[in-house]
Short mmCIF file of C-alpha atoms in Angstrom, two decimals:
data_model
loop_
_atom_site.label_atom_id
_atom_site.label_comp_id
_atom_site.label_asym_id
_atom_site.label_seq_id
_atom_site.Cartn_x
_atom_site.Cartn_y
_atom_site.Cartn_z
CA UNK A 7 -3.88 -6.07 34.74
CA UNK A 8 -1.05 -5.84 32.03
CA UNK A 9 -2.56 -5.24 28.40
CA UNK A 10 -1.83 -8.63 26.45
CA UNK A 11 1.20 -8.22 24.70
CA UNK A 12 -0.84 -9.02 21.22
CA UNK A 13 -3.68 -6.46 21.61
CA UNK A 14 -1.13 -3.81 22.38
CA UNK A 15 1.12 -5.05 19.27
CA UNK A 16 -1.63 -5.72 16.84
CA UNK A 17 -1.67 -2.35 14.64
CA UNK A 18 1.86 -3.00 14.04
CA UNK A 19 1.11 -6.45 13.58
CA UNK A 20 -1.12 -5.10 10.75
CA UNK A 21 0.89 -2.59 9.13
CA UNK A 22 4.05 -5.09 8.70
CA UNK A 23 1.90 -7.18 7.27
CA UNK A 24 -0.18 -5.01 4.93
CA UNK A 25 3.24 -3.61 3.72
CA UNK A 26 4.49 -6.86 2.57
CA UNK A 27 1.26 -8.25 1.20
CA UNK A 28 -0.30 -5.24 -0.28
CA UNK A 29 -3.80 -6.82 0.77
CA UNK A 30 -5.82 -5.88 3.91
CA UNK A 31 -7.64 -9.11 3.62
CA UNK A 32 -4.32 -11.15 3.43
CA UNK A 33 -2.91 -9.15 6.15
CA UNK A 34 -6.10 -9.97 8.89
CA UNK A 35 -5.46 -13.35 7.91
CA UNK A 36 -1.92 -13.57 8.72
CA UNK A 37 -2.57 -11.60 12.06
CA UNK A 38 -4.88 -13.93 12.49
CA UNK A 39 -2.94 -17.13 12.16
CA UNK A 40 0.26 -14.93 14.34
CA UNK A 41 -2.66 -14.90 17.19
CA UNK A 42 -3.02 -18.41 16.73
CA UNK A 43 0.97 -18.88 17.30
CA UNK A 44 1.20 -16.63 20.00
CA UNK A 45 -1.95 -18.34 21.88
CA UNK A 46 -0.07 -21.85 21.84
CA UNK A 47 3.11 -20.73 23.10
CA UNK A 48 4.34 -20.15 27.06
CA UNK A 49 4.85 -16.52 26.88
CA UNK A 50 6.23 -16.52 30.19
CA UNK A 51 9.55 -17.18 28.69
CA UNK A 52 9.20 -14.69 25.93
CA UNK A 53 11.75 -12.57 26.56
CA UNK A 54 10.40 -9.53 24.08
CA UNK A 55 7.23 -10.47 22.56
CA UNK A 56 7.10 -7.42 20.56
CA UNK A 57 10.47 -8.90 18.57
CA UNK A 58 8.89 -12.45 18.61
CA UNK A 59 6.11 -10.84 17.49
CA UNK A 60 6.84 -9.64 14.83
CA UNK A 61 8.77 -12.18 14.00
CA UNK A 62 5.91 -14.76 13.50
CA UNK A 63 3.67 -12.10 11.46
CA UNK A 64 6.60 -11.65 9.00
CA UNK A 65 7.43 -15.45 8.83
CA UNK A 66 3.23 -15.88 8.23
CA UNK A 67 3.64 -13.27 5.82
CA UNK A 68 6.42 -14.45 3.85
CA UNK A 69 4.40 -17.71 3.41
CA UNK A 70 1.26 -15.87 1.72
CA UNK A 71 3.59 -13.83 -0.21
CA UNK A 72 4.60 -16.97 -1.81
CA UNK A 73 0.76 -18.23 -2.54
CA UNK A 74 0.26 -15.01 -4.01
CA UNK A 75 2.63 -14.66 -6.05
CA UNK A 76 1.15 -17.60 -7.91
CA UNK A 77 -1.66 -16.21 -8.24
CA UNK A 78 -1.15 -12.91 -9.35
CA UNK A 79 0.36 -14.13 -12.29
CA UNK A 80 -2.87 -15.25 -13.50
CA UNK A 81 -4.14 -12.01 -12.12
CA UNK A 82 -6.33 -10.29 -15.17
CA UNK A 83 -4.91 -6.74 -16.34
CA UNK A 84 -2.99 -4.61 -13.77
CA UNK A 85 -2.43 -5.58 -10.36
CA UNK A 86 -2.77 -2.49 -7.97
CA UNK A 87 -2.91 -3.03 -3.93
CA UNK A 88 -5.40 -2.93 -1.90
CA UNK A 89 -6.43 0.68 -1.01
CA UNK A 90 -7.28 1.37 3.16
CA UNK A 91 -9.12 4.48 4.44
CA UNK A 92 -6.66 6.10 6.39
CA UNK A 93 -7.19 9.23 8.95
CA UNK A 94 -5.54 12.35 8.21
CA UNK A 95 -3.30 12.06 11.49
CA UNK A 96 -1.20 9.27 9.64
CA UNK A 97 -0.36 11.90 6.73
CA UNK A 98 1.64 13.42 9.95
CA UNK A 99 3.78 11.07 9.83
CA UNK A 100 5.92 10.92 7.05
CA UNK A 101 7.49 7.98 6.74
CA UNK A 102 4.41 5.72 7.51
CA UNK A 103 2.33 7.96 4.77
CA UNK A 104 5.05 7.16 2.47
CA UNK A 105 5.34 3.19 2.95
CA UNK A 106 1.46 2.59 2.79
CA UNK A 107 1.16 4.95 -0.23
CA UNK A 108 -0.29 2.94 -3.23
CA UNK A 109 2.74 4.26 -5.45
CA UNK A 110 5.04 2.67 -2.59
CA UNK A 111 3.31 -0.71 -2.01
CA UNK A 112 3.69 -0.75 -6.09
CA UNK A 113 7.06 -0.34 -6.13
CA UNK A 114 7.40 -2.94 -3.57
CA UNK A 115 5.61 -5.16 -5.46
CA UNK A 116 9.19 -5.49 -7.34
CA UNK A 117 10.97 -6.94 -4.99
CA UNK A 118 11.36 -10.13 -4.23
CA UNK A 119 9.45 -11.73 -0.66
CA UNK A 120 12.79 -11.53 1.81
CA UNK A 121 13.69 -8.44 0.09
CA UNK A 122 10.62 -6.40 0.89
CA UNK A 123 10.30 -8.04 3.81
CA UNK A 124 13.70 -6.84 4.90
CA UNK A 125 13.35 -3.40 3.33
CA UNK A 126 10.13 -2.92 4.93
CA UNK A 127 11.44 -4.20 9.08
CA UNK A 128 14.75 -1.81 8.50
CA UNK A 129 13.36 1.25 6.33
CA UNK A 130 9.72 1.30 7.65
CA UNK A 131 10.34 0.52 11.51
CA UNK A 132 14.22 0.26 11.66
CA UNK A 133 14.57 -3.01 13.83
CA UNK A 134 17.68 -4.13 14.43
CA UNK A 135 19.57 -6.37 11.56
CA UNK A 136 19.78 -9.00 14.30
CA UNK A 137 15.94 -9.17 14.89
CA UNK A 138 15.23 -8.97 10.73
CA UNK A 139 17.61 -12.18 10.44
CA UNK A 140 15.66 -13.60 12.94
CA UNK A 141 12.64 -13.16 11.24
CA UNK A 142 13.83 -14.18 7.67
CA UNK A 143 15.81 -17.28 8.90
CA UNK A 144 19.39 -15.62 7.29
CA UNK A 145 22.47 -14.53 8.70
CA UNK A 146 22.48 -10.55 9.42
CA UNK A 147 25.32 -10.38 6.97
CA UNK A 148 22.82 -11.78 4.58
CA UNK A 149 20.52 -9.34 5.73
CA UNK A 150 22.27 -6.27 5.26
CA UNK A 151 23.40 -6.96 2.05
CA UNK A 152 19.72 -7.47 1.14
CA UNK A 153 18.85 -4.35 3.01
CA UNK A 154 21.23 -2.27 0.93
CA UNK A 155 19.95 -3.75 -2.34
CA UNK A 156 16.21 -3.23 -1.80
CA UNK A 157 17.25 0.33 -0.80
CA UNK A 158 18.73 1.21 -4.13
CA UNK A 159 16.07 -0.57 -5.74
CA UNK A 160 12.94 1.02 -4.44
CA UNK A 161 15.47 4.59 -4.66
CA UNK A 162 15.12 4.32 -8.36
CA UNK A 163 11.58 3.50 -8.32
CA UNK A 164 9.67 5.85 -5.51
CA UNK A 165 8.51 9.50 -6.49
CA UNK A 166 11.16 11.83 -5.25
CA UNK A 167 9.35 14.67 -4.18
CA UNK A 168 7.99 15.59 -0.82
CA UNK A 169 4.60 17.33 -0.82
CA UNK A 170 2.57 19.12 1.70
CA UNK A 171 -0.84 18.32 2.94
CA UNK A 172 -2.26 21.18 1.83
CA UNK A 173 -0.88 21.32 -1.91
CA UNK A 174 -2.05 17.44 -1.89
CA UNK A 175 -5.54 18.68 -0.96
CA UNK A 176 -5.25 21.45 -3.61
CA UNK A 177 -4.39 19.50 -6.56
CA UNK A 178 -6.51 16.57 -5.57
CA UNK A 179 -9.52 19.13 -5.87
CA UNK A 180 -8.57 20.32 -9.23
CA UNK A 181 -8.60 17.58 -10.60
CA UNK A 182 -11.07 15.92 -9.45
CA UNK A 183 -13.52 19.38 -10.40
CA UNK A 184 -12.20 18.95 -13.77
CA UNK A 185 -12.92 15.11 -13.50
CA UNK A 186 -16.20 15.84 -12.65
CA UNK A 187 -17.08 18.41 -15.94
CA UNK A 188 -14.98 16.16 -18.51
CA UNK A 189 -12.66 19.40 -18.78
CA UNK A 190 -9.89 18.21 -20.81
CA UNK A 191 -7.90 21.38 -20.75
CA UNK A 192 -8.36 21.36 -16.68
CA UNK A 193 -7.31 17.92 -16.46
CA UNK A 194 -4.25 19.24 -19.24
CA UNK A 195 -3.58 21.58 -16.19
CA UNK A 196 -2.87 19.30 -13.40
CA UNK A 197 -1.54 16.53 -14.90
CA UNK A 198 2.42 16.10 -15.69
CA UNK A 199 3.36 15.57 -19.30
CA UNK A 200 4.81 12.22 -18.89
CA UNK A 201 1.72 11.15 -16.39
CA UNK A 202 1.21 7.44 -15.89
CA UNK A 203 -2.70 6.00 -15.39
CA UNK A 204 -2.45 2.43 -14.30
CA UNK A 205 -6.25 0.88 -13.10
CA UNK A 206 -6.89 -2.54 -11.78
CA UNK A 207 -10.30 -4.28 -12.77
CA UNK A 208 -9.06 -7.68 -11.77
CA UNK A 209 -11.35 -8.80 -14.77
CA UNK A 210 -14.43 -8.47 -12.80
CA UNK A 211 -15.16 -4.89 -13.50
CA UNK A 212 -13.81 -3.19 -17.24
CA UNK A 213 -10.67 -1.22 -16.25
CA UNK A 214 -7.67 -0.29 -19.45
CA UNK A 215 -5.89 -3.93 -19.02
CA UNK A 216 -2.64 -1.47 -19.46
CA UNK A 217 -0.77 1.50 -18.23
CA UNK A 218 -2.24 4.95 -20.04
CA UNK A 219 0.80 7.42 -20.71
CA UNK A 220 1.19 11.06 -21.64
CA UNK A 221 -0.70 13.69 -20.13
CA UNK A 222 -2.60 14.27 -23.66
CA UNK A 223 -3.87 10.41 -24.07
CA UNK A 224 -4.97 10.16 -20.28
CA UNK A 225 -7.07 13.70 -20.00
CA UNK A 226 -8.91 12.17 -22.92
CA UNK A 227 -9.42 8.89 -21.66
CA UNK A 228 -10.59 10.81 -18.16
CA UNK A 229 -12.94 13.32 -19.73
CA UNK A 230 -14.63 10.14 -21.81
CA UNK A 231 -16.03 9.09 -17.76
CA UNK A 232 -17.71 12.42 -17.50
CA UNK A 233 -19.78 11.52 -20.59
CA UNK A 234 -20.18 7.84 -20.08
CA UNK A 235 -21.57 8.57 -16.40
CA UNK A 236 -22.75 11.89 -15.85
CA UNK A 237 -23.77 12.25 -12.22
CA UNK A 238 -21.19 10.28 -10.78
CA UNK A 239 -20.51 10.72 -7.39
CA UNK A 240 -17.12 11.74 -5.70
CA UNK A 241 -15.71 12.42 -2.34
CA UNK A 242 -12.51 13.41 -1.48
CA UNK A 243 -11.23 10.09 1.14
CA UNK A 244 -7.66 9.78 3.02
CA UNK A 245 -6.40 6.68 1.44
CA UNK A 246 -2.83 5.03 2.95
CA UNK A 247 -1.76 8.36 4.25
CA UNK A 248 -2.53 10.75 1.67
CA UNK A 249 -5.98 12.54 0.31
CA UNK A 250 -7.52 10.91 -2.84
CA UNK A 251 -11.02 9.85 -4.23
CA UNK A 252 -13.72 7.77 -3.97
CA UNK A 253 -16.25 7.49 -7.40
CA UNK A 254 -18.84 5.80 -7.30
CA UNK A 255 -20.46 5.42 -10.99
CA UNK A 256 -24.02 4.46 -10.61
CA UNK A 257 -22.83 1.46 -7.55
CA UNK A 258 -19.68 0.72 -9.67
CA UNK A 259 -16.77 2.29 -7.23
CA UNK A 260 -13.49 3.32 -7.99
CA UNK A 261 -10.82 4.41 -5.57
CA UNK A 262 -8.35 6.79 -7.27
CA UNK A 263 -4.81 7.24 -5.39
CA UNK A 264 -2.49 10.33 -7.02
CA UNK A 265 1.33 10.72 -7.05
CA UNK A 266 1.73 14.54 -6.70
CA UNK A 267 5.64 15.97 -7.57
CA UNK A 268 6.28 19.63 -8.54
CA UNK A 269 2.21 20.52 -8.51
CA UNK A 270 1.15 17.66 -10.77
CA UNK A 271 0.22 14.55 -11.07
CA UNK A 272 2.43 12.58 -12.27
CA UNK A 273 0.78 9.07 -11.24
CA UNK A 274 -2.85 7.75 -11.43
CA UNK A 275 -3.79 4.64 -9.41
CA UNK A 276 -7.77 3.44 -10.23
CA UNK A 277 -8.41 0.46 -7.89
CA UNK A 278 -11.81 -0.77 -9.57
CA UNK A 279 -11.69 -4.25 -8.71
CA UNK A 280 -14.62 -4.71 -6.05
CA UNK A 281 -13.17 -7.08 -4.29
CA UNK A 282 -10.46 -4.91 -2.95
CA UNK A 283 -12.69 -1.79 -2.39
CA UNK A 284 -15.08 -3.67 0.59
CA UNK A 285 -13.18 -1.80 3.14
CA UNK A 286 -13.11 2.13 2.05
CA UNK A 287 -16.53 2.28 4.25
CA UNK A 288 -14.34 0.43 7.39
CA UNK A 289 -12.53 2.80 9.81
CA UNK A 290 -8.96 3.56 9.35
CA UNK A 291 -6.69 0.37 10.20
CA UNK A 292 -3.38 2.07 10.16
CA UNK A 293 -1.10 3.31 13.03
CA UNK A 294 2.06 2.92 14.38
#
């Protein structure tokens, strides 16, 4: 008996959809409502239901992209996505690390709905422009055009360097020892001078309602935790593809996701907001 075509799909299902939503919970729903779709329709004469698919989840997507954007411009402070325990294994690959990184899904955030969705079928999974215009209702002219645009955008906008697992691990664990002691000269160490802190409260939880910059004024505002809440607790997690933390300060948790280039840190993401944080105890969702 032949796997249904859905169940064998649905992690990719996922994944397209958490890459153009930036929200887990948005994403189930929208693989929930492409189930829905693909239950009422013959599939008999579905010629490639991975394509048509895909199709539907994007189309579903593109629909709660436009809800959300509504909403997240009443959002409260920073808007930061919606971190996912990952295994190690999807650090392996590249390209998938990359595109479910926090700092990516940010930079996404930019775009505009048919350009991420675009950018994220051709640069992420490299369908065909034919399938893509399918999915965005445009012609694959259109699409290409689009394509090359998001490109250069998100090329001026993701970090640029490439760093190994093990250097991630390295600095990840300095910092987060110097975290830990409210050692401003460690965190001095491991931070880049022009570092960028950006944390996400959602106005539930106190977070800074704006970016922190310079390696000087965030150390400061870092070593302040130690004091404030001696004691807390931190593991090291894999979070979308790469190794980060999890804090938890007295039941208040934090998820903090780091940009690494050339042995620093150059970017801080603090996901405090509690409603995005119910999954980091969930098993990993991601795979290709």
């Amino acid at each position: 008996m032949s796997l249904d075509p859905f169940v064998a799909h649905r992690r990719l299902l996922f994944t397209v959809a958490y890459e153009m939503l930036g929200s887990a919970a948005d994403a189930e729903d929208v693989v929930q409502e492409t189930w829905l779709r693909w239950a009422d329709v013959d599939q008999a004469q579905v010629r490639d239901p991975r394509a048509y698919l895909v199709r539907i989840v994007t189309r579903q997507a593109l629909n709660r992209l436009r809800t959300l954007a509504r909403r997240r411009e009443e959002y409260v402070g920073e808007w930061l996505p919606e971190p996912l325990l990952t295994s190690p294994d999807v650090a392996e690959d590249i390209e998938l690390a990359e595109s479910v990184s926090i700092a990516m899904l940010t930079v996404l955030e930019t775009l505009d709905p048919a350009e991420r969705a675009v950018f994220v079928l051709r640069e992420v999974f490299d369908l065909p422009y034919d399938e893509i215009a399918a999915a965005v209702e445009k012609s694959p002219a259109a699409v290409r055009q689009i394509a090359h645009r998001a490109r250069e955008h998100v090329a001026a906008r993701r970090p640029r360097a490439q760093v190994s697992r093990a250097e991630q691990r390295a600095v990840v664990e300095r910092f987060l020892a110097a975290l830990q002691n409210g050692d401003v000269q460690g965190l001095l160490d491991v931070l880049a001078p022009e570092v960028v802190l950006r944390s996400d409260g959602g106005g539930v939880v106190a977070a800074a309602r704006h970016p922190i910059e310079g390696a000087e004024a965030v150390a400061r505002f870092l070593a302040v935790l130690a004091k404030v809440a001696p004691g807390a607790r931190v593991d090291t997690v894999w979070l979308n593809g790469a190794p980060a933390a999890r804090i938890d300060f007295g039941g208040e948790v934090t998820a903090v996701s780091l940009v690494i280039e050339d042995g620093r840190i150059s970017r801080i993401y603090a996901i405090r907001n509690p409603h995005k944080l119910t999954r980091l105890g969930a098993e990993a969702e991601l795979s290709r």
